[in-house]
Coordinates of C-alpha atoms in Angstrom, one line a residue:
I1 CA 2.5 -12.6 5.3
R2 CA 5.8 -11.5 6.7
H3 CA 7.6 -14.1 8.8
H4 CA 4.7 -16.4 9.0
T5 CA 5.5 -20.0 8.6
N6 CA 3.8 -23.1 7.3
P7 CA 3.8 -26.3 9.3
V8 CA 7.3 -27.2 8.0
G9 CA 8.7 -23.9 9.2
K10 CA 9.2 -22.0 5.9
D11 CA 8.3 -18.4 5.3
L12 CA 5.2 -18.6 3.0
W13 CA 5.8 -15.2 1.5
I14 CA 9.3 -16.2 0.2
H15 CA 9.5 -20.0 0.1
H16 CA 6.1 -21.1 -1.2
K17 CA 6.2 -20.9 -5.1
V18 CA 3.7 -21.5 -7.8
M19 CA 4.2 -22.0 -11.5
V20 CA 3.2 -19.1 -13.7
G21 CA 4.0 -20.0 -17.3
S22 CA 7.4 -21.8 -17.2
R23 CA 8.7 -20.0 -14.0
A24 CA 8.2 -20.7 -10.3
W25 CA 7.3 -17.5 -8.5
S26 CA 7.0 -16.7 -4.8
L27 CA 4.6 -13.9 -3.7
S28 CA 7.7 -11.8 -2.9
D29 CA 9.1 -12.5 -6.4
M30 CA 5.9 -11.2 -7.9
E31 CA 5.8 -8.0 -5.8
S32 CA 9.4 -7.1 -6.5
G33 CA 9.5 -8.3 -10.1
P34 CA 6.6 -7.9 -12.6
L35 CA 4.4 -5.8 -10.4
A36 CA 7.1 -3.3 -9.6
K37 CA 7.7 -2.8 -13.3
F38 CA 4.3 -1.1 -13.6
N39 CA 5.6 1.8 -11.5
D40 CA 2.1 2.5 -10.3
P41 CA 1.7 3.4 -6.6
R42 CA -1.8 2.1 -6.5
I43 CA -0.6 -1.5 -6.8
H44 CA 0.7 -1.2 -3.2
F45 CA -2.8 -0.4 -2.0
A46 CA -4.1 -3.5 -3.7
I47 CA -1.5 -6.1 -2.7
V48 CA -2.9 -8.1 0.2
K49 CA -0.4 -9.9 2.4
G50 CA -3.0 -11.0 5.0
S51 CA -1.8 -8.7 7.8
V52 CA -3.9 -6.0 9.5
G53 CA -1.6 -3.2 8.2
C54 CA -2.1 -4.3 4.6
P55 CA -5.0 -3.4 2.3
P56 CA -8.2 -5.4 2.9
L57 CA -8.9 -8.4 0.6
G58 CA -11.3 -7.4 -2.1
K59 CA -14.4 -9.4 -3.1
N60 CA -13.4 -9.6 -6.8
A61 CA -10.4 -10.5 -8.9
Y62 CA -8.6 -7.7 -10.6
L63 CA -9.6 -7.8 -14.3
P64 CA -7.9 -6.2 -17.3
G65 CA -10.9 -4.2 -18.5
K66 CA -11.6 -2.9 -15.0
L67 CA -8.1 -2.7 -13.5
D68 CA -7.7 1.1 -13.6
N69 CA -11.0 1.7 -11.7
Q70 CA -10.3 -1.2 -9.3
L71 CA -6.8 0.2 -8.4
N72 CA -8.3 3.6 -7.9
R73 CA -10.9 2.2 -5.5
S74 CA -8.3 0.2 -3.7
A75 CA -6.1 3.3 -3.2
Q76 CA -9.2 5.4 -2.1
R77 CA -10.3 2.8 0.4
F78 CA -6.8 2.4 1.9
L79 CA -6.3 6.1 2.3
A80 CA -9.8 6.7 3.7
S81 CA -8.9 4.8 6.8
E82 CA -7.6 6.9 9.8
A83 CA -5.6 3.9 10.8
R84 CA -3.5 4.4 7.6
L85 CA -3.7 8.2 7.0
R86 CA -4.5 10.6 9.9
L87 CA -4.0 14.3 9.8
E88 CA -3.5 15.6 13.3
D89 CA -3.1 19.2 12.4
E90 CA -1.3 21.3 9.6
N91 CA 2.1 20.2 10.9
R92 CA 1.4 16.5 11.8
V93 CA 0.3 13.7 9.6
H94 CA 0.6 10.0 10.5
M95 CA 0.9 7.5 7.6
S96 CA 1.1 3.8 7.0
P97 CA 4.4 2.5 5.8
V98 CA 2.5 1.1 2.8
I99 CA 2.2 4.7 1.6
R100 CA 6.0 5.1 1.9
T101 CA 6.5 1.9 -0.1
A102 CA 4.1 3.2 -2.8
F103 CA 5.8 6.6 -3.0
P104 CA 9.5 6.4 -2.4
E105 CA 9.8 10.1 -3.0
A106 CA 7.8 10.7 0.2
S107 CA 11.1 11.3 2.0
G108 CA 12.2 13.9 -0.4
D109 CA 10.0 16.1 -2.6
L110 CA 7.0 16.5 -0.3
P111 CA 5.0 18.9 -2.5
Q112 CA 5.2 16.4 -5.4
F113 CA 4.4 13.5 -3.1
Y114 CA 1.3 15.2 -1.7
R115 CA 0.1 16.2 -5.2
Q116 CA 0.3 12.6 -6.3
L117 CA -1.2 11.1 -3.1
S118 CA -4.1 13.6 -3.1
R119 CA -5.6 12.1 -6.3
W120 CA -6.9 9.2 -4.2
I121 CA -7.8 11.0 -1.0
F122 CA -11.7 11.3 -0.6
D123 CA -11.5 14.2 1.9
K124 CA -10.4 17.1 -0.2
S125 CA -9.9 19.3 2.8
I126 CA -7.2 16.9 4.0
A127 CA -5.7 16.7 0.6
G128 CA -5.6 20.5 0.4
I129 CA -3.9 20.8 3.8
L130 CA -1.3 18.2 2.8
I131 CA -0.6 20.1 -0.4
S132 CA -0.4 23.6 1.1
A133 CA 1.3 22.8 4.5
C134 CA 3.5 19.9 3.4
P135 CA 3.9 18.4 6.9
R136 CA 6.7 15.8 7.2
P137 CA 5.1 12.4 7.6
S138 CA 5.3 10.5 10.8
W139 CA 5.4 6.8 9.8
L140 CA 3.3 4.4 11.7
R141 CA 4.4 1.0 12.6
H142 CA 3.1 -1.7 10.3
D143 CA 0.8 -4.1 12.0
W144 CA 2.0 -7.6 10.8
S145 CA -0.6 -9.4 12.9
L146 CA -2.8 -11.8 11.0
N147 CA -6.0 -10.2 9.5
K148 CA -8.6 -12.7 10.5
K149 CA -11.3 -11.3 8.2

């Protein structure tokens, strides 16, 4: 959780480390290290940091044999929320900054970005408008308040 501290005043996302194999990892290390190497945007729709603006915590662990389907469902759930992706009209779309993190090309090649993103958008009419009209995204502010669910 960004800038949240434990009782001794340390940022839990950065300073709290756990041993994985022979290395101590923080949550931030994991996100920017091994997880980033997968180069799969769906990972960003599955990483839960505990804030309202992040994906909801799932009920099950991610498992090797089910990972592809689980990541697809996480992306679809995230993008189905109007709080995270809202098409106002053909020229205006509001998006969570998590989407920008998942797709760095969102600020450049909009047609390619929308083709990729549309794979996980349930509402195909929204996906079609995004692909055909290519509106420049308006990035919402990330809500870092603690998700109490």
